[in-house]
Structures are given as structure tokens and as C-alpha cells.
Amino acid sequence: KLAIVKKIQSTQNVNVEKNKKFIELSEKRMPKTIKAIKLIGNLSNKFHYEYSEEQVKKLINSLKTSLKHIKNKILSRST
């Protein structure tokens, strides 16, 4: 993943220091975010948890909405 970001950095006119900070923070935050999402996935274990289809839909929609907002925020600032 870092190689992709570095390739992008070398092909675009970006502030190197700000780009380094972006890389540094994204490399720290992404693993934590992915772990948290996996932990939510663990809630699917019906042996330990009980939930309705409606609750699952709300949870998934909340995740999708959050990801959409992040995507829009990042893309709108990248131009």
C-alpha cells in the first residue's frame, strides 16, 4: 500500500511534507480502522449474540454512510 502512495506522490505535484504526514497517519489509522470493522463482523456469531435483520441493515447502512462521507470529503479536497 505504501508503494502505491509513494508512486502517486512521485507523479503528482504535492507538498512533500504534507504528503509524508498523510502517509504516516493513514498507515497508523488504517490498521486500527480495519481491526474495528473486523470486530463488528465478529458480532455475526449467533452463538454469542442475537440480532434482527433490521439491526444488521442499520449497522451496515451506518458503515456505508460513514465511508461515503469520508470518500466525498477526501475526493472533494484532492482537486
mmCIF file of C-alpha atoms in Angstrom:
data_model
loop_
_atom_site.group_PDB
_atom_site.id
_atom_site.type_symbol
_atom_site.label_atom_id
_atom_site.label_comp_id
_atom_site.label_asym_id
_atom_site.label_seq_id
_atom_site.Cartn_x
_atom_site.Cartn_y
_atom_site.Cartn_z
ATOM 1 C CA LYS A 1 0.000 0.000 0.000
ATOM 2 C CA LEU A 2 2.818 2.430 0.782
ATOM 3 C CA ALA A 3 4.395 1.825 -2.619
ATOM 4 C CA ILE A 4 1.168 2.938 -4.291
ATOM 5 C CA VAL A 5 1.075 6.146 -2.263
ATOM 6 C CA LYS A 6 4.752 6.840 -2.995
ATOM 7 C CA LYS A 7 4.157 6.260 -6.717
ATOM 8 C CA ILE A 8 1.276 8.721 -6.650
ATOM 9 C CA GLN A 9 3.471 11.181 -4.778
ATOM 10 C CA SER A 10 6.187 10.988 -7.405
ATOM 11 C CA THR A 11 3.786 11.525 -10.299
ATOM 12 C CA GLN A 12 1.825 14.436 -8.865
ATOM 13 C CA ASN A 13 2.771 17.895 -7.728
ATOM 14 C CA VAL A 14 2.216 17.594 -3.967
ATOM 15 C CA ASN A 15 3.680 19.239 -0.912
ATOM 16 C CA VAL A 16 6.185 16.595 0.173
ATOM 17 C CA GLU A 17 5.948 17.306 3.905
ATOM 18 C CA LYS A 18 2.148 17.269 3.910
ATOM 19 C CA ASN A 19 2.192 14.101 1.842
ATOM 20 C CA LYS A 20 4.571 12.423 4.290
ATOM 21 C CA LYS A 21 2.210 13.316 7.132
ATOM 22 C CA PHE A 22 -0.744 11.911 5.161
ATOM 23 C CA ILE A 23 1.141 8.650 4.600
ATOM 24 C CA GLU A 24 2.285 8.448 8.218
ATOM 25 C CA LEU A 25 -1.169 8.992 9.667
ATOM 26 C CA SER A 26 -3.013 6.826 7.151
ATOM 27 C CA GLU A 27 -0.610 3.937 7.831
ATOM 28 C CA LYS A 28 -1.353 4.257 11.564
ATOM 29 C CA ARG A 29 -5.104 4.706 11.251
ATOM 30 C CA MET A 30 -5.991 2.180 8.558
ATOM 31 C CA PRO A 31 -4.984 -0.948 10.510
ATOM 32 C CA LYS A 32 -6.966 0.285 13.525
ATOM 33 C CA THR A 33 -9.974 1.000 11.329
ATOM 34 C CA ILE A 34 -9.838 -2.385 9.626
ATOM 35 C CA LYS A 35 -9.488 -4.114 13.002
ATOM 36 C CA ALA A 36 -12.530 -2.253 14.330
ATOM 37 C CA ILE A 37 -14.568 -3.279 11.281
ATOM 38 C CA LYS A 38 -13.490 -6.907 11.739
ATOM 39 C CA LEU A 39 -14.582 -6.710 15.375
ATOM 40 C CA ILE A 40 -18.007 -5.545 14.228
ATOM 41 C CA GLY A 41 -18.030 -8.571 11.921
ATOM 42 C CA ASN A 42 -17.485 -10.789 14.954
ATOM 43 C CA LEU A 43 -20.944 -9.755 16.113
ATOM 44 C CA SER A 44 -22.303 -12.129 13.470
ATOM 45 C CA ASN A 45 -21.660 -15.066 15.809
ATOM 46 C CA LYS A 46 -25.223 -16.148 16.653
ATOM 47 C CA PHE A 47 -23.899 -18.349 19.469
ATOM 48 C CA HIS A 48 -22.941 -15.223 21.431
ATOM 49 C CA TYR A 49 -25.249 -12.545 20.008
ATOM 50 C CA GLU A 50 -28.820 -12.151 18.870
ATOM 51 C CA TYR A 51 -29.935 -9.508 16.414
ATOM 52 C CA SER A 52 -32.650 -8.769 13.912
ATOM 53 C CA GLU A 53 -32.285 -8.242 10.193
ATOM 54 C CA GLU A 54 -33.323 -4.623 10.747
ATOM 55 C CA GLN A 55 -30.481 -4.092 13.223
ATOM 56 C CA VAL A 56 -27.999 -5.538 10.750
ATOM 57 C CA LYS A 57 -29.317 -3.293 7.967
ATOM 58 C CA LYS A 58 -28.923 -0.227 10.201
ATOM 59 C CA LEU A 59 -25.385 -1.220 11.134
ATOM 60 C CA ILE A 60 -24.371 -1.823 7.501
ATOM 61 C CA ASN A 61 -26.055 1.379 6.332
ATOM 62 C CA SER A 62 -24.249 3.345 9.023
ATOM 63 C CA LEU A 63 -20.900 1.942 7.875
ATOM 64 C CA LYS A 64 -21.711 2.650 4.218
ATOM 65 C CA THR A 65 -22.808 6.209 5.030
ATOM 66 C CA SER A 66 -19.650 6.891 7.032
ATOM 67 C CA LEU A 67 -17.448 5.543 4.259
ATOM 68 C CA LYS A 68 -19.329 7.579 1.650
ATOM 69 C CA HIS A 69 -18.850 10.775 3.692
ATOM 70 C CA ILE A 70 -15.130 10.100 4.084
ATOM 71 C CA LYS A 71 -14.762 9.354 0.377
ATOM 72 C CA ASN A 72 -16.587 12.541 -0.616
ATOM 73 C CA LYS A 73 -14.593 14.625 1.842
ATOM 74 C CA ILE A 74 -11.250 13.311 0.630
ATOM 75 C CA LEU A 75 -12.108 13.477 -3.057
ATOM 76 C CA SER A 76 -13.537 16.988 -2.822
ATOM 77 C CA ARG A 77 -10.303 18.241 -1.264
ATOM 78 C CA SER A 78 -7.989 16.448 -3.674
ATOM 79 C CA THR A 79 -8.762 18.718 -6.598
#
